[in-house]
Coordinates of C-alpha atoms and ligand atoms in Angstrom, one line a residue:
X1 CA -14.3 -20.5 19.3
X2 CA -11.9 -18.7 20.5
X3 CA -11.9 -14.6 20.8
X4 CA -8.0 -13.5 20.6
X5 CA -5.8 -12.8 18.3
X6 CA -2.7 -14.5 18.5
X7 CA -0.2 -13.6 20.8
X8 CA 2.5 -11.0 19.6
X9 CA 0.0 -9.6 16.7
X10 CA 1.5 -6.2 15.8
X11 CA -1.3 -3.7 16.2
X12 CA 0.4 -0.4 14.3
X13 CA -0.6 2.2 11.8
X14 CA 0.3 3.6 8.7
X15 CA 1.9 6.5 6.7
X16 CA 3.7 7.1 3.5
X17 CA 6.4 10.0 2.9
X18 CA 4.4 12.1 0.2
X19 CA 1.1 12.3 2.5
X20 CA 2.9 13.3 5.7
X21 CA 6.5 14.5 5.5
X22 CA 6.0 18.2 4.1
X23 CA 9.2 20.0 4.1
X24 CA 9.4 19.2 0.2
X25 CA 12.1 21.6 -0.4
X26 CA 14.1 20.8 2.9
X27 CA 17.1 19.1 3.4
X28 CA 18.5 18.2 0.3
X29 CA 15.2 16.9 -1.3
X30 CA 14.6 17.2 -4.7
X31 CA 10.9 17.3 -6.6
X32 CA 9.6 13.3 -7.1
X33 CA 7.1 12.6 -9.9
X34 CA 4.4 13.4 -7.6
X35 CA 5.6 17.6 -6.7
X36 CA 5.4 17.4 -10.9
X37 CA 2.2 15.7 -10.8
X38 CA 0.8 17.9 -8.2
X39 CA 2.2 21.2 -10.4
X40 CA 0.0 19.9 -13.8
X41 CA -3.1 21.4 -13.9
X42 CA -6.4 19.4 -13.2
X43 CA -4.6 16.1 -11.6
X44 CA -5.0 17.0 -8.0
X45 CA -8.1 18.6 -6.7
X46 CA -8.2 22.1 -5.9
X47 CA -4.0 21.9 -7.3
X48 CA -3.0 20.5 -3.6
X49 CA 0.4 19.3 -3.2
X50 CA 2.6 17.7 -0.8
X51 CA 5.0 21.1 0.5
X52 CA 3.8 21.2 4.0
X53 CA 1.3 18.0 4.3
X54 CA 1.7 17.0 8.1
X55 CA 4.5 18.8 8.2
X56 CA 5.9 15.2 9.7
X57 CA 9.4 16.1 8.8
X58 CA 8.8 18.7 11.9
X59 CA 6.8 17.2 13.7
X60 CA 7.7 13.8 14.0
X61 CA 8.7 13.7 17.9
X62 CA 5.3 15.3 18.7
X63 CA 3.6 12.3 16.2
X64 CA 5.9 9.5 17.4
X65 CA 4.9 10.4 21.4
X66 CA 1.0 10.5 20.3
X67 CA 1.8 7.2 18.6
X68 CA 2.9 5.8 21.9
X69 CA -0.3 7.4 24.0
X70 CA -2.4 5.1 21.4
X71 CA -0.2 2.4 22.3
X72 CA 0.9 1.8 18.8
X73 CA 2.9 -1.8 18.9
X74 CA 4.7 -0.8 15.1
X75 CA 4.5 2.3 12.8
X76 CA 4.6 1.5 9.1
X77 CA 6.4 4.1 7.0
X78 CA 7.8 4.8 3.9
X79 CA 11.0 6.7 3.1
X80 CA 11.5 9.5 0.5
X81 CA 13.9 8.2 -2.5
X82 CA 14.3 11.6 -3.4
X83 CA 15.6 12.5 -0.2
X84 CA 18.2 9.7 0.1
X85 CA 19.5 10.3 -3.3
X86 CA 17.3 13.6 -5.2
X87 CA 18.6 12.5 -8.5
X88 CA 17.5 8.8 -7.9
X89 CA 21.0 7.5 -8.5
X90 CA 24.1 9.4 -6.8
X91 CA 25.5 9.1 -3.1
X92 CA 23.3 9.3 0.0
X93 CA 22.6 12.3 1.1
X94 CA 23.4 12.8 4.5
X95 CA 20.4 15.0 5.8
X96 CA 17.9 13.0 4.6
X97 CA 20.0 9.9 6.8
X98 CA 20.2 12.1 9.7
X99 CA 16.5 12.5 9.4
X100 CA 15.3 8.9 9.2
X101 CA 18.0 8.1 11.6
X102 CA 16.2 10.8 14.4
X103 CA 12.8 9.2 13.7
X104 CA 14.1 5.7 13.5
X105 CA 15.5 5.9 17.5
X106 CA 12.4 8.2 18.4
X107 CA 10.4 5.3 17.6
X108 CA 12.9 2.5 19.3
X109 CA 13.3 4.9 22.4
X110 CA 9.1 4.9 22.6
X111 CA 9.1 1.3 22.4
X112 CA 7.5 1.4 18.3
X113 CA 8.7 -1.3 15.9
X114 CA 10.0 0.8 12.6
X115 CA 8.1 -1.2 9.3
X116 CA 9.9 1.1 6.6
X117 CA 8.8 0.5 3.0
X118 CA 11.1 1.6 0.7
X119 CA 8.7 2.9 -2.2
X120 CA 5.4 4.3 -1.7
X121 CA 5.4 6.1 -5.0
X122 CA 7.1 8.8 -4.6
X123 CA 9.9 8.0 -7.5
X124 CA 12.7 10.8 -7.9
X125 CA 11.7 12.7 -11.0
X126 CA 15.1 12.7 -12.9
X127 CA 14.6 9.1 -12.8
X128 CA 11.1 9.6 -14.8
X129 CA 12.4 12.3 -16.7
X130 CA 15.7 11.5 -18.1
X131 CA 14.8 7.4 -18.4
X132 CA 10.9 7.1 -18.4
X133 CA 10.5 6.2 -15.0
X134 CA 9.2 2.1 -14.3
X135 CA 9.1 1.5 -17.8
X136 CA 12.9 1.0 -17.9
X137 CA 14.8 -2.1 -17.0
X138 CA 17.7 -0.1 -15.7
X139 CA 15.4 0.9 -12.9
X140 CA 16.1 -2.1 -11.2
X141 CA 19.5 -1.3 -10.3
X142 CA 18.8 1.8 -9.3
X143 CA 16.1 1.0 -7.2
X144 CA 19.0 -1.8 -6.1
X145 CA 21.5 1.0 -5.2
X146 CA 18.3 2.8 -3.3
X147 CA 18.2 -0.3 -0.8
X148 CA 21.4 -0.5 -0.3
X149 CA 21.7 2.8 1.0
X150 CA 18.7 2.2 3.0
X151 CA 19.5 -1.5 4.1
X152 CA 22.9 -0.1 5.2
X153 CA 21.8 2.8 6.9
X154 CA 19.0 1.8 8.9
X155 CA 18.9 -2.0 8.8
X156 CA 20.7 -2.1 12.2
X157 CA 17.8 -0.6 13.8
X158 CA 14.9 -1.9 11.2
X159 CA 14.5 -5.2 10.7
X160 CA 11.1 -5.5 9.1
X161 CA 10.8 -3.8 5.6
X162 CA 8.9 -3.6 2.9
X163 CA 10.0 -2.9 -0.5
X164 CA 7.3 -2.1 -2.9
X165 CA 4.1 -0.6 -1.8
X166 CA 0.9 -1.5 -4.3
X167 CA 2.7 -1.9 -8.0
X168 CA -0.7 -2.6 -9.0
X169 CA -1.6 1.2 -8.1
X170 CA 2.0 2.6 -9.8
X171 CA 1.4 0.8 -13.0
X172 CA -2.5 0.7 -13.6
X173 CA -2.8 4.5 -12.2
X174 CA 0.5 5.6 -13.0
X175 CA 0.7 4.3 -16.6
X176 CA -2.4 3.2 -17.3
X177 CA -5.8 5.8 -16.8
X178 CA -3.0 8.7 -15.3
X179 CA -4.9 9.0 -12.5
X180 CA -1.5 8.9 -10.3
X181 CA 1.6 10.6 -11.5
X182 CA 3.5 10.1 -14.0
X183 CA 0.0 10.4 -15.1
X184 CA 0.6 8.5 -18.4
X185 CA -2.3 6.5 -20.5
X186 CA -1.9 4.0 -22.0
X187 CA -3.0 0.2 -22.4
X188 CA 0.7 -1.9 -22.3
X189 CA 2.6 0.2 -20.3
X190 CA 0.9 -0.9 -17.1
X191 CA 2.4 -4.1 -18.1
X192 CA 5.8 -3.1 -18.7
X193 CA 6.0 -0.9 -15.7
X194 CA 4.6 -3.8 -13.2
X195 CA 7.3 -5.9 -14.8
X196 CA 10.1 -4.1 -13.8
X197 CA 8.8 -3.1 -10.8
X198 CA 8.4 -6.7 -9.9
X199 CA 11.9 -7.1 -10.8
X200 CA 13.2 -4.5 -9.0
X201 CA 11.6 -5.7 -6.0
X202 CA 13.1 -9.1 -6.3
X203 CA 16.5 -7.4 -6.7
X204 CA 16.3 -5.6 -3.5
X205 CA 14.9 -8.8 -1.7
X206 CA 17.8 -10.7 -2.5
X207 CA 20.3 -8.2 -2.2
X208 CA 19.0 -8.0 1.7
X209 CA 19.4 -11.7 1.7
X210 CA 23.0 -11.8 0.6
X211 CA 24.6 -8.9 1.9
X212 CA 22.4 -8.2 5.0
X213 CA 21.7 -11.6 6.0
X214 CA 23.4 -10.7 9.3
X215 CA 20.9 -7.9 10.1
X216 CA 18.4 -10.8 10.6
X217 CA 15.6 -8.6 9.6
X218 CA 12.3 -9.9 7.6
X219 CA 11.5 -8.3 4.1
X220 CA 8.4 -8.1 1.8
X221 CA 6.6 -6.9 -0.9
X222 CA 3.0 -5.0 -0.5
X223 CA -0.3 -5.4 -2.9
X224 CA -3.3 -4.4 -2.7
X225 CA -6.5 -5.9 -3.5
X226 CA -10.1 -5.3 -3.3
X227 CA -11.9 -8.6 -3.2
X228 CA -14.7 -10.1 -5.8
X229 CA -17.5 -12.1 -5.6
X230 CA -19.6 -13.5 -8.5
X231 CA -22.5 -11.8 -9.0
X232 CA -24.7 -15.5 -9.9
X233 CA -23.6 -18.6 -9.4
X234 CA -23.2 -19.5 -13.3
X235 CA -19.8 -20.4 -13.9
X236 CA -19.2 -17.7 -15.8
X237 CA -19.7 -15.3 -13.1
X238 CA -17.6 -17.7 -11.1
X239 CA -14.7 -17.5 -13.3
X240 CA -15.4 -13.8 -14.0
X241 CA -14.6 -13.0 -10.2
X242 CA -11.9 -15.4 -10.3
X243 CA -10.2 -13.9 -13.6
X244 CA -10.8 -10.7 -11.6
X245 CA -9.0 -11.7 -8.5
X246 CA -5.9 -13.0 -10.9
X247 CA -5.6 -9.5 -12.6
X248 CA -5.9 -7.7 -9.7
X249 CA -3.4 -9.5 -6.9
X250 CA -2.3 -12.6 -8.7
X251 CA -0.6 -10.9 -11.9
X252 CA 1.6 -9.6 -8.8
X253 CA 1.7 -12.3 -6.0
X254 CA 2.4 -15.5 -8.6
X255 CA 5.2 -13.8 -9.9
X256 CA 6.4 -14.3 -6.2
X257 CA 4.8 -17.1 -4.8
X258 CA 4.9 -19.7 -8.4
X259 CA 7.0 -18.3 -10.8
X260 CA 5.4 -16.2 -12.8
X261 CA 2.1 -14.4 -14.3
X262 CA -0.9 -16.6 -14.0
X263 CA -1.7 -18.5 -17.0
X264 CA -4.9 -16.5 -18.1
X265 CA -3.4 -13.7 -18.1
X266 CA -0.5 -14.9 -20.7
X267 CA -3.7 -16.5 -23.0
X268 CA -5.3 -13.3 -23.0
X269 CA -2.2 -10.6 -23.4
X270 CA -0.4 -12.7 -25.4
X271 CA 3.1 -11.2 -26.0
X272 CA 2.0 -7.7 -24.4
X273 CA 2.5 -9.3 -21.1
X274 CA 6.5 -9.5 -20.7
X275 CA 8.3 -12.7 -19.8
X276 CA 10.5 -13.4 -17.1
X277 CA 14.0 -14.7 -18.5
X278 CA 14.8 -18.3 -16.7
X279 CA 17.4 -16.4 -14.3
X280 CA 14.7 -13.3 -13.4
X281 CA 12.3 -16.3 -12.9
X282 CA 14.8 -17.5 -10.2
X283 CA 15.5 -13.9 -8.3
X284 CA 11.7 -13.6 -8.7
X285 CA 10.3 -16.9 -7.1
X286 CA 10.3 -16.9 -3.2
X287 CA 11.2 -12.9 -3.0
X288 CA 9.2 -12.4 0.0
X289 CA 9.2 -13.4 3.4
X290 CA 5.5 -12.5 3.8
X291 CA 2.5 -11.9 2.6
X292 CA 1.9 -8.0 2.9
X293 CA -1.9 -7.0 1.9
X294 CA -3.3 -3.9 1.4
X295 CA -7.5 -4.1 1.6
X296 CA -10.0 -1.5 1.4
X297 CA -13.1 -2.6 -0.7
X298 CA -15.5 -5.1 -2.9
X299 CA -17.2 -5.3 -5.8
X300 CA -19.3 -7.8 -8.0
X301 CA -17.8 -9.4 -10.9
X302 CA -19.7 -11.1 -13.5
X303 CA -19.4 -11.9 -17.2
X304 CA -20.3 -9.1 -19.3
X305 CA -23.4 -9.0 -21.4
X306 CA -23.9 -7.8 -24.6
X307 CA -23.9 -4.2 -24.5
X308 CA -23.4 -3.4 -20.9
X309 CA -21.9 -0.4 -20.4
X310 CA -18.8 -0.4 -18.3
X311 CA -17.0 2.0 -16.3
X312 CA -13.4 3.0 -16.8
X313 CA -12.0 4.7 -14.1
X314 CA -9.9 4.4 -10.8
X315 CA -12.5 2.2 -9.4
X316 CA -12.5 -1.5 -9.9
X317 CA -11.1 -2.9 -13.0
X318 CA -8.4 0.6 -12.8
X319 CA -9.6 0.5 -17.0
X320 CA -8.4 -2.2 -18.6
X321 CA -11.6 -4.1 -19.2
X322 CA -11.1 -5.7 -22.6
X323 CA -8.3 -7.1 -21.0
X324 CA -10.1 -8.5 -19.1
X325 CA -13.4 -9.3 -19.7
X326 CA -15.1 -8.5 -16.3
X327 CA -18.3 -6.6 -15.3
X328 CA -17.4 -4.6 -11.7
X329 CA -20.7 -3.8 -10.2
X330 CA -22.1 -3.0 -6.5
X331 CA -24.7 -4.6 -3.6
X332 CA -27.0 -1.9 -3.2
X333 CA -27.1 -2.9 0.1
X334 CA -23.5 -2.2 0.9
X335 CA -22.6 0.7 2.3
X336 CA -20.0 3.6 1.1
X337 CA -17.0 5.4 2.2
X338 CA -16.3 9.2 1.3
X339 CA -14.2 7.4 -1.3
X340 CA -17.1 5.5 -2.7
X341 CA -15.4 2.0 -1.6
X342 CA -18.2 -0.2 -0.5
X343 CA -17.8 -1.4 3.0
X344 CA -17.4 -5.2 2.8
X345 CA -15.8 -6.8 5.7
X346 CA -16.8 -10.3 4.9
X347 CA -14.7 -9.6 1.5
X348 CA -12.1 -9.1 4.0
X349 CA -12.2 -12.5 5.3
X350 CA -12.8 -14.1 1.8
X351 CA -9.6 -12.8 0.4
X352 CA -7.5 -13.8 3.4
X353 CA -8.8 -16.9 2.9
X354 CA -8.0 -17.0 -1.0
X355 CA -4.7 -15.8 -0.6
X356 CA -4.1 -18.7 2.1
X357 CA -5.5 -21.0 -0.4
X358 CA -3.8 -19.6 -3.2
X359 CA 0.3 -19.4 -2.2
X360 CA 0.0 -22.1 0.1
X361 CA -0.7 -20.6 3.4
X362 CA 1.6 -17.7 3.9
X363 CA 2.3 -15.4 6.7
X364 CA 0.1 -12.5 5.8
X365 CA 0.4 -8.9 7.4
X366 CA -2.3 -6.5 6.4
X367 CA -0.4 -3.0 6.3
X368 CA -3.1 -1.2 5.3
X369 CA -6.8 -1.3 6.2
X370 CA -9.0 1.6 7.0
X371 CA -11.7 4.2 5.6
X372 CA -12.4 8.1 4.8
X373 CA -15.3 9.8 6.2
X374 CA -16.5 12.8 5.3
X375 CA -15.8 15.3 8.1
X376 CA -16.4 18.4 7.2
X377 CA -15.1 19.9 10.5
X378 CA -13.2 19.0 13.5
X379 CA -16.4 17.9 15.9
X380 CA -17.8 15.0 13.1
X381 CA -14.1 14.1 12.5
X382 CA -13.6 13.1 16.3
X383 CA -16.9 11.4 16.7
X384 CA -15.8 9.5 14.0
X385 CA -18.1 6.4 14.8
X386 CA -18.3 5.0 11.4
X387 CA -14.6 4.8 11.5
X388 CA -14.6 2.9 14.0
X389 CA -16.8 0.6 13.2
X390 CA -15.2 -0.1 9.9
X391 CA -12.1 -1.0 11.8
X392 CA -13.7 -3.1 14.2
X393 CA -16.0 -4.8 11.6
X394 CA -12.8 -5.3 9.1
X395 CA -10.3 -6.8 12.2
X396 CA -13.4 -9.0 13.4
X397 CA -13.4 -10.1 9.3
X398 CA -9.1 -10.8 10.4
X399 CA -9.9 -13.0 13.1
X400 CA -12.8 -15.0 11.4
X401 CA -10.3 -15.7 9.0
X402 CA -7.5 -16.3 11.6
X403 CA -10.2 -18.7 13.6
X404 CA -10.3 -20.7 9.8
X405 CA -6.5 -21.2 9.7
X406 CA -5.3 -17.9 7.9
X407 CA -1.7 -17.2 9.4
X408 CA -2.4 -13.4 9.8
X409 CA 0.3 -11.7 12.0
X410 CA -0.9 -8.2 12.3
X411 CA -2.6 -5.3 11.0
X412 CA -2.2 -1.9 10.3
X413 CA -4.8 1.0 10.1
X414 CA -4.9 3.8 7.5
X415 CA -3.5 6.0 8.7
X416 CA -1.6 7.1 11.5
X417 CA -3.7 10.6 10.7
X418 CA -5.5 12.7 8.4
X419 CA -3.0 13.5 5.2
X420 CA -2.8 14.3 1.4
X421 CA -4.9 11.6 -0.3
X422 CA -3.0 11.6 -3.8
X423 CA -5.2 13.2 -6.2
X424 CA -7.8 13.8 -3.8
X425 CA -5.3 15.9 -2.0
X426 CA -6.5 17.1 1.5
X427 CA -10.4 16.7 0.5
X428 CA -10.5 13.4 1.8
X429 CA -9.3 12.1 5.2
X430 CA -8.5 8.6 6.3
X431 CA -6.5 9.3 9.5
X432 CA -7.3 8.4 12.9
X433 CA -5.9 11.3 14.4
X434 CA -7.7 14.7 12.9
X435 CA -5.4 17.3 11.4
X436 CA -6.5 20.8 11.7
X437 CA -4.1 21.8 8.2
X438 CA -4.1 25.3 9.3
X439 CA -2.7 24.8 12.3
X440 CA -1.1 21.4 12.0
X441 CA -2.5 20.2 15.3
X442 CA -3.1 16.4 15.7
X443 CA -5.9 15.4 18.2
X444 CA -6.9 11.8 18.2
X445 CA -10.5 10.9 17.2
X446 CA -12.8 8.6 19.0
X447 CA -11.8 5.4 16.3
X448 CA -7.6 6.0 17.4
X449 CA -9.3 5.8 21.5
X450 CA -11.5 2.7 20.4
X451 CA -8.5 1.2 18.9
X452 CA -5.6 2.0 21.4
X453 CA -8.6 -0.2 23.8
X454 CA -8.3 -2.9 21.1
X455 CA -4.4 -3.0 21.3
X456 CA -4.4 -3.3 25.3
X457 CA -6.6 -6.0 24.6
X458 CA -5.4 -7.9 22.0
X459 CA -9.0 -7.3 20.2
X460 CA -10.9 -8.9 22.9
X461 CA -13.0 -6.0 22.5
X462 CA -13.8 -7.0 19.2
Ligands
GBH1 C1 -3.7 2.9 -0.6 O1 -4.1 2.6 -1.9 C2 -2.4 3.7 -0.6 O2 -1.4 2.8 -0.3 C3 -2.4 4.9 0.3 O3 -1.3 5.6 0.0 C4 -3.7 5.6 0.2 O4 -3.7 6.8 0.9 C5 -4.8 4.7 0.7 O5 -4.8 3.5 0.1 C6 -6.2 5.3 0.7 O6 -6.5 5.5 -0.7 O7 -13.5 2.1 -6.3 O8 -14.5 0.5 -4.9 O9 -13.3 -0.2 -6.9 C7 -5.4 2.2 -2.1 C8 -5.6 1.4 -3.3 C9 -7.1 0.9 -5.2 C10 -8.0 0.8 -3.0 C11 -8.4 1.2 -5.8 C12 -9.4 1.0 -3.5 C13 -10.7 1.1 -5.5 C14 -12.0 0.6 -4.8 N1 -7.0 1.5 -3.8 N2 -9.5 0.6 -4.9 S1 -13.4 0.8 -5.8

């Protein structure tokens, strides 16, 4: 069997605007629901926020350069919405442009491929306040009049995007257990919320179809998924892990790649889950040129017993269990991340190869991948071995699947470097690149060397 991945597979890294950019006051940015999340009391440990985080917005010639001594093929970013227009719906403003536009040819100039996703969470918050945020239809045009901006601005330059980042994470933490700002709870909004965010993404995937066709860019959507497998082989576990699987990434990736929400999740929501009209159903089928996949973890589904107790948190089912009807438990013989995520690489594999089954064979980018460790000072974080060998365990996982016919085209590491980790603030730290946050220096750790190695050799070394 062959040892390489294919030819031209774009080895990059990750970031999102909250967790890097800093600078939350500069430049014509106004607060996003996440500076208000960060300001309510008990959301975000120790009350850390996003005002100086990486301090990218400074910074980012000095991060772009170390992203080229790695040897970085593409850098995966997100852009601020409340930057390019701070009340979510007027004109562009021109700083936040000017910005983008400076790290956009930075990265050109050092030979990086800009991936720019459009919404990593950070939603403007006169959008949230003055029309409830995803749980209005009218957010679809004005996440349409965001792209546009964006596609018009920059899509000379970018020509891959990415338009939603993880709806499953804005509407089941979001508006479901308030784990992620808005914070709200509640057991139907997450349903509401993923509709129009669905919608909106189709919008903006057909509006760069139409109007910047001649850009000759590529644009998709992002989910994330952690992978299931049955805990017996009863067919009821079997279907339990398989009803999992469908909540989790199908109620999202159907929607795009069939039509609409799979069929067990209409039997058991009933009228809670919205419908797509016959013309939505249209904008909404084929809205992405690829598959974009976000994986970090595993669990064991099975049907629950009588009694059982279950576990309603941001792990696993993100609480809506009745819903449906699925025991989440773990291998004791898996090991943990400093998030608690069980390290699973062969659930890597499986759910390539589910989602190649599933939508017909797509091309599939994974745009995240990667795993915290706890490094309590600067000497573990750069002998960060257990990083590495999550990567390396994960992209051999890739190419077991590529080797079994999965069309995957590349895959990015999270992250670029350490940064805020939502509600877990700074306490947790994913990057590959340490971050010392009193002085802001970046210095690689022994994972980033390990994988700038796997780049130059397109993962022989895997
Ligand atoms: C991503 O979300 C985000 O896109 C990124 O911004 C973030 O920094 C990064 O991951 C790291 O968190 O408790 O075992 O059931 C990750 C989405 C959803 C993945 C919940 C892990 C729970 C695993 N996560 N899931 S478990």
């Amino acid at each position: 069997m062959s040892k390489e991945f294919p030819k031209n597979f774009v080895w990059g890294s990750a970031t999102a605007s909250y967790q890097i950019e800093g600078a939350s006051r500069e430049g014509g940015r106004a607060p996003s629901i996440w500076d208000a999340f960060c300001d309510t009391p008990g959301k975000v440990e120790e009350g850390h926020n996003g005002d100086v985080a990486c301090d990218h917005y400074h910074r980012f010639e000095e991060d772009v350069k170390m992203m080229q001594s790695l040897g970085l093929k593409a850098y995966r970013f997100s852009i601020a919405w409340p930057r390019i227009q701070p009340d979510g719906k007027g004109e562009a403003n021109q700083q936040a442009i000017d910005f983008y536009n400076r790290l956009i040819d930075c990265l050109l100039e050092h030979g990086i491929e800009p991936w720019v996703t459009l919404y990593h969470w950070d939603l403007p918050l006169s959008l949230q306040i003055e029309h409830d945020g995803w749980l209005n239809k009218d957010m679809v045009k004005y996440f349409e009049k965001y792209a546009r901006i964006c596609f018009e601005a920059f899509g000379d330059r970018v020509k891959n995007w990415i338009t939603l980042n993880e709806p499953w994470c804005s509407a089941v933490l979001g508006y479901g257990i308030g784990a992620h700002a808005p914070g709200r709870v509640s057991a139907d909004e997450p349903y509401i919320a993923a509709h129009h965010l669905l919608l909106s993404h189709a919008r903006a995937y057909r509006i760069y179809k139409t109007e910047f066709a001649h850009q000759g860019g590529t644009i998709g959507i992002t989910n994330n998924c952690d992978f299931r497998y049955p805990l017996t082989d009863s067919t009821e576990d079997r279907a339990a892990a398989e009803r999992s699987l469908e909540f989790f990434l199908a109620w999202f990736a159907d929607p795009v790649w069939k039509g609409d929400y799979p069929q067990v999740m209409r039997q058991r929501l009933g009228e809670r889950l919205p419908q797509f009209s016959p013309d939505e159903r249209k904008e909404i089928l084929g809205s992405s040129d690829f598959f974009g996949l976000n994986h970090y973890s595993t669990m064991m589904a099975s049907e629950p017993k009588e009694g059982q107790e279950q576990v309603s948190d941001i792990a696993g089912n993100g609480g809506m269990i009745d819903d449906q009807n699925v025991h989440l438990s773990n291998d004791p013989a898996w090991q943990k991340t400093h998030m608690g995520w069980n390290i699973v690489p062969e659930g890597c594999r499986d759910l390539l190869k589910w989602i190649d089954q599933r939508y017909d064979h797509p091309i599939i980018y994974i745009t995240e991948n990667g795993c915290a460790c706890d490094e309590p000072d600067k000497e573990s974080a750069l002998n960060d071995v257990m990083r590495k060998d999550f990567y390396e365990s994960y992209l051999r996982g890739s190419r077991n699947a590529i080797e079994q016919g999965v069309d995957l085209r590349g895959y990015f590491a999270w992250s670029l470097m350490d940064n805020f980790e939502w509600s877990f603030g700074y306490k947790r730290r994913f990057g590959m690149c340490y971050v010392d946050y009193e002085s802001l220096e970046r210095t690689p750790k022994s994972s980033a060397l390990w994988f700038a190695e796997a780049i130059k050799q397109n993962g022989e070394n895997i």
